[in-house]
Short mmCIF file of C-alpha atoms and ligand atoms in Angstrom, two decimals:
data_model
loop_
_atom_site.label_atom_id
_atom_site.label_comp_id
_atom_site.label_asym_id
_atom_site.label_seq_id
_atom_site.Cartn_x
_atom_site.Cartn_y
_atom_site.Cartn_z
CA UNK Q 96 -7.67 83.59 -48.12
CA UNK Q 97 -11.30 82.79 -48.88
CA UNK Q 98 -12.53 84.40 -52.52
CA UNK Q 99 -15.00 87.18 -50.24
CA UNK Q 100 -11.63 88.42 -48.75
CA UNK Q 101 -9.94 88.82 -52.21
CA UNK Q 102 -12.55 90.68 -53.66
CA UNK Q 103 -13.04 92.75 -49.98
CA UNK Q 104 -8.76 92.92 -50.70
CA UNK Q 105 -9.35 94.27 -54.18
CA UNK Q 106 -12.64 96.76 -53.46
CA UNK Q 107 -10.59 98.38 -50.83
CA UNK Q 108 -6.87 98.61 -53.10
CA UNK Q 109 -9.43 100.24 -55.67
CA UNK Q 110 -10.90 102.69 -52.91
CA UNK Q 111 -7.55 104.05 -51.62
CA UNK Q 112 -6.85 105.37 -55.13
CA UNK Q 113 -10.10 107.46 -55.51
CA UNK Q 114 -12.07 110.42 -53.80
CA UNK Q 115 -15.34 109.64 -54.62
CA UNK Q 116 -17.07 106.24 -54.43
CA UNK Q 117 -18.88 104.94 -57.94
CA UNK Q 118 -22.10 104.44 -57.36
CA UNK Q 119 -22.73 103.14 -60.70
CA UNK Q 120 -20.80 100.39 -62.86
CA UNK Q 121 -20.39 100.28 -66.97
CA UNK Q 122 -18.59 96.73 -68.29
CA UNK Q 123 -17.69 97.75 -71.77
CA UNK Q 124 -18.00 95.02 -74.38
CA UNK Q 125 -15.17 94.20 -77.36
CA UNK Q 126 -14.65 97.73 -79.67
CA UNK Q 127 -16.34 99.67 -76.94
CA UNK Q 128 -13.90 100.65 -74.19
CA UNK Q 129 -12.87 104.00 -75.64
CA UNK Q 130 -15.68 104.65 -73.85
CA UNK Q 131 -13.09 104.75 -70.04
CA UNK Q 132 -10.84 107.55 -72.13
CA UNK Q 133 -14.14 109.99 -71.73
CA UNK Q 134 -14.63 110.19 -68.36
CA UNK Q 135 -13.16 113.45 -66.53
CA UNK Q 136 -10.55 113.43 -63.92
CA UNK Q 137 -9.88 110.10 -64.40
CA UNK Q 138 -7.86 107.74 -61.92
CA UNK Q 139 -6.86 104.37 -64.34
CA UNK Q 140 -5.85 101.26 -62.34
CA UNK Q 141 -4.81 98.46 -64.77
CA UNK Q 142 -6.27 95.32 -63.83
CA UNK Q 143 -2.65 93.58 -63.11
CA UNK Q 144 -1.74 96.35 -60.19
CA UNK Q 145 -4.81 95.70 -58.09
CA UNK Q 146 -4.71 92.79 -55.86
CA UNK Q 147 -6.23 89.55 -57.06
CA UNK Q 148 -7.73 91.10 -60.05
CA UNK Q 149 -8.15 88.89 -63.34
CA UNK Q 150 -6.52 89.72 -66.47
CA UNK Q 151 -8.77 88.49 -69.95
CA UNK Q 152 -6.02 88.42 -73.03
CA UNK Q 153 -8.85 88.60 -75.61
CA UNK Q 154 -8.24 91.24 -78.73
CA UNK Q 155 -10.08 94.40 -78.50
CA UNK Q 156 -9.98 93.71 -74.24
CA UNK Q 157 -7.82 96.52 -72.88
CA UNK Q 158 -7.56 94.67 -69.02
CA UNK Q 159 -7.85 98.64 -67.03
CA UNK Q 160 -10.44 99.96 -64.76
CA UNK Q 161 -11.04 103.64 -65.12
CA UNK Q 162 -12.82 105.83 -62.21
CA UNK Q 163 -13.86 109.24 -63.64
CA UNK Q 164 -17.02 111.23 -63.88
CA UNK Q 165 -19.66 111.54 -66.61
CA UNK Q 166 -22.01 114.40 -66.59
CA UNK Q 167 -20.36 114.78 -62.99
CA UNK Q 168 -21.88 111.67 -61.65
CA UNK Q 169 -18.46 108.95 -60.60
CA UNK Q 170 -18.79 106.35 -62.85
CA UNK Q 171 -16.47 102.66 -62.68
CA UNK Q 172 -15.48 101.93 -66.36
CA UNK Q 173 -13.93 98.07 -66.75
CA UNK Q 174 -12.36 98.51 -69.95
CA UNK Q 175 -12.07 94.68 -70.53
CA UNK Q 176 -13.98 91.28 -69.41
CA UNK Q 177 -12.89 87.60 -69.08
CA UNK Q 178 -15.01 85.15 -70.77
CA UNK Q 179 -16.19 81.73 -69.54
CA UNK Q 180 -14.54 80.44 -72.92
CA UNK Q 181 -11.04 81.60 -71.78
CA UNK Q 182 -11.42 78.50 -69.34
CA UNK Q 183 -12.51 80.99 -66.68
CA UNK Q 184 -14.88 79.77 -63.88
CA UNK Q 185 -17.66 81.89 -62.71
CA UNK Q 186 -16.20 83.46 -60.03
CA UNK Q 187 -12.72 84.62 -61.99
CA UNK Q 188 -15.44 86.06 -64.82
CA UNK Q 189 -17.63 87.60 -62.43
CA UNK Q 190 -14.53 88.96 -60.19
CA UNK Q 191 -14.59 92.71 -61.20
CA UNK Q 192 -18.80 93.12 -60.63
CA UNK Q 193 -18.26 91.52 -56.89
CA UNK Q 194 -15.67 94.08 -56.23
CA UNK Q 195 -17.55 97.13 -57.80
CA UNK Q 196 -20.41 95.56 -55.47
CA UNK Q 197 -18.22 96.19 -52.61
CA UNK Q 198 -16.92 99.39 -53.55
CA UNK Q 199 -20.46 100.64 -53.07
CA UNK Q 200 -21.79 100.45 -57.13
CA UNK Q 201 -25.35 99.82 -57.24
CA UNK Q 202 -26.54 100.55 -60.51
CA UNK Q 203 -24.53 98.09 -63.09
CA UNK Q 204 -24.54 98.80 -67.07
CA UNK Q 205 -23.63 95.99 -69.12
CA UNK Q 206 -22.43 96.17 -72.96
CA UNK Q 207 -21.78 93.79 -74.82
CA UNK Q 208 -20.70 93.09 -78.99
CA UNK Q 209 -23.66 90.79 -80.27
CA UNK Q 210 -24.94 89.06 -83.56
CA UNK Q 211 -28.47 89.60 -84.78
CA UNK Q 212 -30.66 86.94 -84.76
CA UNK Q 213 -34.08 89.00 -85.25
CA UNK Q 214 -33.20 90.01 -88.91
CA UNK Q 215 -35.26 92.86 -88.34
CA UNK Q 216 -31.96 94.35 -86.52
CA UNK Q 217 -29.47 96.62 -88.42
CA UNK Q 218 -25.59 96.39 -87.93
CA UNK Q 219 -24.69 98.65 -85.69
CA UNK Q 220 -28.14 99.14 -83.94
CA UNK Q 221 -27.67 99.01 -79.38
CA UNK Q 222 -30.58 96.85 -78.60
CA UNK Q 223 -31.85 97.21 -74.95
CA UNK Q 224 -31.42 93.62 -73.35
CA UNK Q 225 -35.05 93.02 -71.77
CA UNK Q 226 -34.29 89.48 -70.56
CA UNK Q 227 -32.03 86.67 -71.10
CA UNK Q 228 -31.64 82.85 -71.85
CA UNK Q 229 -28.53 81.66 -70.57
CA UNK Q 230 -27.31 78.76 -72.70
CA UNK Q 231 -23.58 78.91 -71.54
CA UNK Q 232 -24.74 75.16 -69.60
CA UNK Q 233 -22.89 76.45 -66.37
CA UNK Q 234 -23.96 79.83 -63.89
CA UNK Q 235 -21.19 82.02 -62.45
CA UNK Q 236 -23.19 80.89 -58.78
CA UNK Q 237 -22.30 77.23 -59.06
CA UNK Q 238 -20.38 75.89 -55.66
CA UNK Q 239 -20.66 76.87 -52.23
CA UNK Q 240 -23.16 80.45 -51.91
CA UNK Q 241 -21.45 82.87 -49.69
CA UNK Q 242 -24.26 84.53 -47.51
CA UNK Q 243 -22.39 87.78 -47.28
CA UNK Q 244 -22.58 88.25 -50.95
CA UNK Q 245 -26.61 87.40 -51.62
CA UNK Q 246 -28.77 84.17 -50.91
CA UNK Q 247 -28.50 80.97 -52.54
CA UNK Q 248 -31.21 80.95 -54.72
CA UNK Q 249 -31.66 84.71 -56.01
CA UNK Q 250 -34.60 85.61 -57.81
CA UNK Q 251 -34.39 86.51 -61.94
CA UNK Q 252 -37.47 87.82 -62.56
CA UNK Q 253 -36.89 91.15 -63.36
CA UNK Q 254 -32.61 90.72 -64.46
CA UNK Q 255 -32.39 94.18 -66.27
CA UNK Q 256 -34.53 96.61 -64.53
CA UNK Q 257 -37.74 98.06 -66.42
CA UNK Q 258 -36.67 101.19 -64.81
CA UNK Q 259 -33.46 101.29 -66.03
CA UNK Q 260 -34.94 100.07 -69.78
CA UNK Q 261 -37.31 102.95 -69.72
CA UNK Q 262 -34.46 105.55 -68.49
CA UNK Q 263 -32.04 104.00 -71.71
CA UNK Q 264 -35.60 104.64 -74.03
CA UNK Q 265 -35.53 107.90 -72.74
CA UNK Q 266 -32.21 108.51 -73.30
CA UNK Q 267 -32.33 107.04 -76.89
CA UNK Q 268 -35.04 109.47 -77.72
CA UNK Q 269 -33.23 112.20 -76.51
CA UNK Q 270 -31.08 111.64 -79.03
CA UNK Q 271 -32.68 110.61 -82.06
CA UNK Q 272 -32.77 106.78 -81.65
CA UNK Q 273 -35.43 104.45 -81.65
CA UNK Q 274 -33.79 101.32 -79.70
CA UNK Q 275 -34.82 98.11 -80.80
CA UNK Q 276 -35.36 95.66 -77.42
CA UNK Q 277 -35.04 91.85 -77.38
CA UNK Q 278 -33.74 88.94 -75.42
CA UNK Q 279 -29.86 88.01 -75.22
CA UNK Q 280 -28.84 84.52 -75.92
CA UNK Q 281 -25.22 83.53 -74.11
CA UNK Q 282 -23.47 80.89 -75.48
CA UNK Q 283 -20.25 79.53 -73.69
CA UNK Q 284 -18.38 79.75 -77.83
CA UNK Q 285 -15.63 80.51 -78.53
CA UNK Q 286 -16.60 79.62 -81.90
CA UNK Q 287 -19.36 81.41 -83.14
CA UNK Q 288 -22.66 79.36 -83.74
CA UNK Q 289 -23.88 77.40 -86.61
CA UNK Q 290 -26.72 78.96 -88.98
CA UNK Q 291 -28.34 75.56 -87.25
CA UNK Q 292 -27.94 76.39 -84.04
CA UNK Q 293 -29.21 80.60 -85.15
CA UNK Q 294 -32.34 79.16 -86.74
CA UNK Q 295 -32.88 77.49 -83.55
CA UNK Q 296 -31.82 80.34 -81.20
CA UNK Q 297 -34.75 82.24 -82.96
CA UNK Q 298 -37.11 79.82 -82.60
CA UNK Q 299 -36.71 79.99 -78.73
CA UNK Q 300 -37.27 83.63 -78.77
CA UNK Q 301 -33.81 84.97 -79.19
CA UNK Q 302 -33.10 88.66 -80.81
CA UNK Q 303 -29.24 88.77 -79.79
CA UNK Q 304 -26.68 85.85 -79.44
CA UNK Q 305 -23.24 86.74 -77.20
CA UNK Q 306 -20.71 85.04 -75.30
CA UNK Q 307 -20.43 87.13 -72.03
CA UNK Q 308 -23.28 89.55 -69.93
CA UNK Q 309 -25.13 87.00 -68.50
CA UNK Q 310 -22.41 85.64 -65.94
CA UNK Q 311 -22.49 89.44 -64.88
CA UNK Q 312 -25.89 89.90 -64.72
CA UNK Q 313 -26.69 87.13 -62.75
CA UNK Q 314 -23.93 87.93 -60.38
CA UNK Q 315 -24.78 92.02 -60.09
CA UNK Q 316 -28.77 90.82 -58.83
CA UNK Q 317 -27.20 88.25 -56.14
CA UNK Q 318 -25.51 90.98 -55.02
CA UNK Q 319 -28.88 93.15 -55.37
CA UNK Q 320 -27.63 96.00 -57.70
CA UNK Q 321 -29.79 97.15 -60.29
CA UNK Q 322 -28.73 96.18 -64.51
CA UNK Q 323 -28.88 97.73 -67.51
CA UNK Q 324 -27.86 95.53 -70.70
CA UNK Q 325 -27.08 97.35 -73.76
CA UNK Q 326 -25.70 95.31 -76.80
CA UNK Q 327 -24.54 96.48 -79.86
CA UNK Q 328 -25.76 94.44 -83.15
CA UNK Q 329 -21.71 94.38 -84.57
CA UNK Q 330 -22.74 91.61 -87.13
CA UNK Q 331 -25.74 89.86 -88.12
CA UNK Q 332 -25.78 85.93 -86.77
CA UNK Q 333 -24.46 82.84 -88.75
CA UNK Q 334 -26.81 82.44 -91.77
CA UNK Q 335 -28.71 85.24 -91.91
CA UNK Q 336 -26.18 86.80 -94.76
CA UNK Q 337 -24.48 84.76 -96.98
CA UNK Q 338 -20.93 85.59 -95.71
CA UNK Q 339 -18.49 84.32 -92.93
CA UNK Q 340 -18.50 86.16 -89.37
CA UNK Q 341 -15.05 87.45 -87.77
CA UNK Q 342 -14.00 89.24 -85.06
CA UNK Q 343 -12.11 92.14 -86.99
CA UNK Q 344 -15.58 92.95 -88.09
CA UNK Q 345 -17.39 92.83 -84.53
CA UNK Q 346 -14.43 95.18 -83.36
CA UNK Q 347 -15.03 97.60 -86.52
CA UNK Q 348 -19.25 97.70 -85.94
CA UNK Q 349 -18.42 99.03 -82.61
CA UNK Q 350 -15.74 101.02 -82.90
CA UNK Q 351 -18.02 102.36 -85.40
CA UNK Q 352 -20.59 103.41 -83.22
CA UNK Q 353 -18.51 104.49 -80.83
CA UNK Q 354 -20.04 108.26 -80.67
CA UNK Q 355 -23.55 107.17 -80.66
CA UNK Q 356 -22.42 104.79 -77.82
CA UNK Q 357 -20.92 107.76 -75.60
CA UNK Q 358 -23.77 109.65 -76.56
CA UNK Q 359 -26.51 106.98 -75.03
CA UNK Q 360 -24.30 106.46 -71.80
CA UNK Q 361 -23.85 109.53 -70.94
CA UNK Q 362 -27.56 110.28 -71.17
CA UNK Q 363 -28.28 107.21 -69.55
CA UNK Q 364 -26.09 108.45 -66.93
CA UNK Q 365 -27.46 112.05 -66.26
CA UNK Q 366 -30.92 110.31 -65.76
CA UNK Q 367 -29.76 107.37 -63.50
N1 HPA I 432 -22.21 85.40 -81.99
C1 HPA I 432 -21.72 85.32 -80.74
N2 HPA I 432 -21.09 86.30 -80.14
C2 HPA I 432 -20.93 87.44 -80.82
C3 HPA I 432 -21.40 87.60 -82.12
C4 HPA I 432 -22.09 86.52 -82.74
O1 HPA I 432 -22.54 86.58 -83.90
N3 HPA I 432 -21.07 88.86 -82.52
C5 HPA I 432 -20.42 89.44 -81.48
N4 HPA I 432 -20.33 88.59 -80.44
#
């Protein structure tokens, strides 16, 4: 079975469970997929009962996909990513945003956990992604372009919609944030980077470094659907305070921020 007709396999498993079609998709980064236990009437389908479906085994990953409604619009919640650095290859870390694709989502939000590299950032601040620079040194398209998916050479111009940036303003505003808006970095890591390699990150115009989102991204416009990218500032990068980074602390920032999170979505939401 060629990969189209595994994801077509796993779209349609994920389509006899529901009533109502998502139109829109939310991938929620490490610390924030609480965020799938607010939506109303809820169907939960944990990644290992649907068909073909990869499973990531990263902390602070739950591995479910939750279909519910926000502000009564059907929303697809993965609660859970795989990573390139888990030795995935594009199209295993991309596998749940084809499938939403052909489930009928068009409108794709992205979080992600991130470090600070613009030190005028704040732990615990959700910067609006406005572009990014994907140093990961491989793309999720790489190997033979299926036509039935999107063309072989897809156009990144515009990655995260300005409409969708200007909706999640809106929806900051409404209540009581300013969001801060900057470029996302991916690295392939696992290991975080060096103050080095920050300093030089920042140089090339970097506000937020991460290790996932842009896979996704890239993947979501071949398939034409329209992305948001929201990260959330969990730590400031290597260097820029004189202590080590960990990953209990990117899973407390969020966790953290976990209302204010819910809050923005949902708004985000109402006005999509
Ligand atoms: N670097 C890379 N990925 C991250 C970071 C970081 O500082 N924080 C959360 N994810």
């Amino acid at each position: 079975m060629d990969y189209y007709d595994k994801v077509r396999e796993a779209a349609d498993a994920v389509r006899s469970e529901i009533r109502d079609v998502p139109q829109i998709g939310i991938v929620l980064g490490s610390g924030l997929g609480d965020f799938a236990g607010t939506l109303a009437d809820a169907v939960t389908m944990p990644y290992g009962d649907l068909p073909h479906w990869p499973v990531s085994r990263v902390i602070g990953h739950d591995g479910k996909l939750v279909i519910g409604t926000v502000r009564g619009r059907t929303v697809a919640a993965l609660a859970g990513r795989c990573h390139m650095y888990e030795g995935h290859g594009g199209p295993t870390v991309t596998f749940a945003i084809r499938a939403l694709g052909l489930l009928g989502v068009r409108t794709m939000i992205l979080t992600n956990a991130a470090g600070g590299v613009n030190t005028g950032f704040s732990q615990g601040a959700l910067m609006i992604i406005d572009d990014h620079i994907n140093l990961m040194g491989t793309n999720p398209l790489v190997g033979a372009n299926d036509d039935r998916f999107g063309p072989r050479f897809p156009d990144m111009s515009e990655v995260y919609s300005a409409r969708l940036r200007r909706i999640a303003d809106k929806a900051g505003r409404a209540i009581g944030l300013r969001l801060p808006r900057g470029i996302y970095v991916a690295l392939l890591g696992p290991s975080y980077e060096t103050p080095a390699e920050i300093r030089y990150l920042r140089t090339i115009g970097a506000d937020a470094v991460g290790m996932s989102t842009v896979p996704e991204a890239i993947v979501a416009r071949h398939m034409g659907m329209e992305v948001l990218g929201v990260s959330c500032i969990t730590n400031m990068a290597a260097g820029v305070l004189p202590k080590p980074l960990d990953h209990a602390e990117v899973m407390a920032t969020a966790r953290r921020i976990r209302g204010q999170f819910s809050a923005l979505v949902e708004n985000i939401v109402e006005q999509l």
